[in-house]
């Protein structure tokens, strides 16, 4: 796997790719998946991003993993048991397939809501989305070969956006829209 950071101009094909992948996941998981959502920068129209499709699957409970692991592996995704985040289970694309990050989180959890609020705020605030894109290009140039540092350096901006998003969510009475799939 190439760890080089590449930020690309927004591509409308990302939404189509999400729908194709999510459709297969929905068919495999059925009612186990309470929600299947396109998250991350590729889910924000007009936002330049690393061309990686991030998908969040909301489930009733993270454990036991076997409830969804077999189906996900049957679709060619690899369970990353080494993932250090305790609030999600993580799957990646198999060899030779489209770069995809699958985040499985508990429905209603802070981590599930965080990803949806971040996405929805950026969808509604083009100026902040543009600032985020500019930051990503700057960090790509500085840390093109250092994925960990690239992610770490984005964190202060992400938390500033979430501070604004929190206020925005209160102002408008935000709730996540219906599941994307």
XYZ file of C-alpha atoms in Angstrom:
181
model
C 0.000 0.000 0.000
C 1.256 3.452 -0.929
C 1.255 5.715 2.144
C 1.908 8.886 0.167
C -0.587 11.654 0.942
C -2.413 12.778 -2.185
C -5.174 15.380 -2.067
C -7.208 15.568 -5.268
C -9.811 17.971 -6.630
C -13.395 17.030 -5.821
C -14.667 14.240 -8.048
C -18.432 13.622 -8.456
C -17.605 9.958 -9.098
C -16.947 9.586 -5.351
C -20.685 9.711 -4.625
C -21.347 7.074 -7.293
C -18.591 4.848 -5.906
C -20.019 5.222 -2.398
C -23.471 4.171 -3.622
C -22.099 1.090 -5.376
C -20.117 -0.011 -2.323
C -22.903 0.820 0.130
C -25.430 -1.126 -1.931
C -23.302 -4.274 -1.651
C -22.827 -3.695 2.090
C -26.577 -3.173 2.607
C -27.321 -6.439 0.805
C -24.763 -8.310 2.892
C -25.576 -6.827 6.308
C -29.319 -6.302 5.901
C -30.791 -5.125 9.239
C -27.463 -5.407 11.091
C -26.594 -2.039 9.514
C -28.928 0.500 11.078
C -27.343 3.229 8.940
C -24.791 3.308 6.127
C -23.408 6.783 5.519
C -20.852 8.407 3.262
C -18.578 10.364 5.611
C -15.282 12.182 5.355
C -14.222 14.736 2.782
C -15.301 12.723 -0.263
C -18.874 13.057 1.079
C -18.819 16.871 0.798
C -19.637 18.133 -2.691
C -16.907 20.461 -3.903
C -14.378 19.566 -1.193
C -10.952 18.447 -2.388
C -9.905 15.289 -0.584
C -7.716 12.259 -0.391
C -9.526 9.979 -2.888
C -10.496 7.440 -0.238
C -14.158 6.559 0.255
C -15.013 6.611 3.963
C -18.135 4.725 4.941
C -19.692 4.648 8.377
C -21.896 1.709 9.286
C -23.982 2.168 12.418
C -24.818 -0.989 14.349
C -26.639 -1.751 17.579
C -23.452 -2.941 19.311
C -19.783 -3.284 18.350
C -19.480 -6.686 19.981
C -19.522 -9.431 19.058
C -17.622 -8.490 15.916
C -18.622 -11.774 14.302
C -22.151 -10.429 13.789
C -20.856 -8.380 10.848
C -17.251 -9.507 10.309
C -18.071 -12.579 8.230
C -20.277 -10.605 5.846
C -17.723 -7.781 5.497
C -14.914 -10.240 4.821
C -17.175 -11.976 2.287
C -17.299 -8.646 0.432
C -13.493 -8.549 0.380
C -12.857 -6.170 3.289
C -10.144 -6.889 5.820
C -10.875 -6.513 9.532
C -8.193 -4.406 11.178
C -8.078 -5.852 14.687
C -5.009 -3.664 15.312
C -7.143 -0.499 15.144
C -6.497 1.429 18.345
C -9.779 3.373 18.385
C -12.026 1.710 20.918
C -15.191 3.430 19.650
C -15.184 1.736 16.267
C -14.309 -1.408 14.409
C -12.359 -0.833 11.224
C -12.214 -2.586 7.870
C -10.066 -1.793 4.823
C -10.207 -2.744 1.184
C -8.656 -5.979 0.041
C -5.640 -6.147 -2.252
C -6.216 -4.742 -5.707
C -9.532 -3.058 -4.893
C -10.621 0.550 -4.533
C -9.216 2.357 -1.461
C -12.010 2.293 1.123
C -12.163 2.842 4.873
C -15.115 1.261 6.659
C -15.848 2.591 10.150
C -18.348 0.560 12.153
C -19.730 2.495 15.125
C -22.548 2.125 17.619
C -25.726 3.928 16.647
C -26.227 7.072 18.710
C -22.654 7.111 20.022
C -20.573 10.269 20.188
C -18.183 8.958 17.528
C -21.042 8.166 15.141
C -22.625 11.585 15.629
C -19.249 13.381 15.378
C -18.629 12.066 11.856
C -22.148 12.961 10.701
C -22.124 16.443 12.238
C -18.676 17.229 10.816
C -19.833 16.167 7.348
C -23.143 18.022 7.533
C -21.540 21.209 8.825
C -19.016 21.270 5.973
C -21.794 20.552 3.463
C -23.568 23.671 4.743
C -20.518 25.930 5.147
C -18.586 26.170 1.884
C -16.152 28.771 3.248
C -15.013 26.478 6.063
C -14.848 23.546 3.633
C -12.563 25.632 1.401
C -10.311 26.485 4.372
C -10.152 22.777 5.182
C -9.115 21.980 1.595
C -6.402 24.649 1.730
C -5.070 23.190 4.984
C -5.003 19.700 3.473
C -2.969 20.899 0.484
C -0.515 22.690 2.778
C -0.115 19.609 4.975
C 0.205 17.335 1.934
C 3.232 19.360 0.811
C 4.780 19.293 4.279
C 4.052 15.677 5.224
C 3.520 13.829 1.954
C 5.306 10.722 3.246
C 4.142 10.964 6.875
C 0.469 9.985 7.147
C 0.488 10.091 10.954
C 1.817 13.649 11.054
C -0.595 14.757 8.305
C -3.558 13.515 10.369
C -2.149 14.890 13.623
C -1.650 18.373 12.159
C -5.267 18.533 10.938
C -6.619 17.944 14.441
C -6.684 21.559 15.754
C -8.630 22.686 12.682
C -11.064 19.774 12.967
C -11.775 20.622 16.603
C -12.303 24.285 15.681
C -14.803 23.198 13.030
C -16.522 20.968 15.579
C -16.797 23.879 18.004
C -18.571 25.843 15.269
C -20.598 22.807 14.242
C -21.766 22.312 17.821
C -23.098 25.871 17.953
C -24.638 25.500 14.491
C -26.311 22.241 15.533
C -27.914 24.037 18.490
C -28.980 26.994 16.334
C -30.773 24.836 13.773
C -31.761 21.838 15.929
C -29.533 19.547 13.836
C -30.286 15.882 13.595
C -28.732 13.520 11.077
C -30.751 13.098 7.913
C -31.887 9.668 6.869
C -29.195 7.114 6.241
C -27.424 7.443 2.895
C -28.149 3.766 2.121
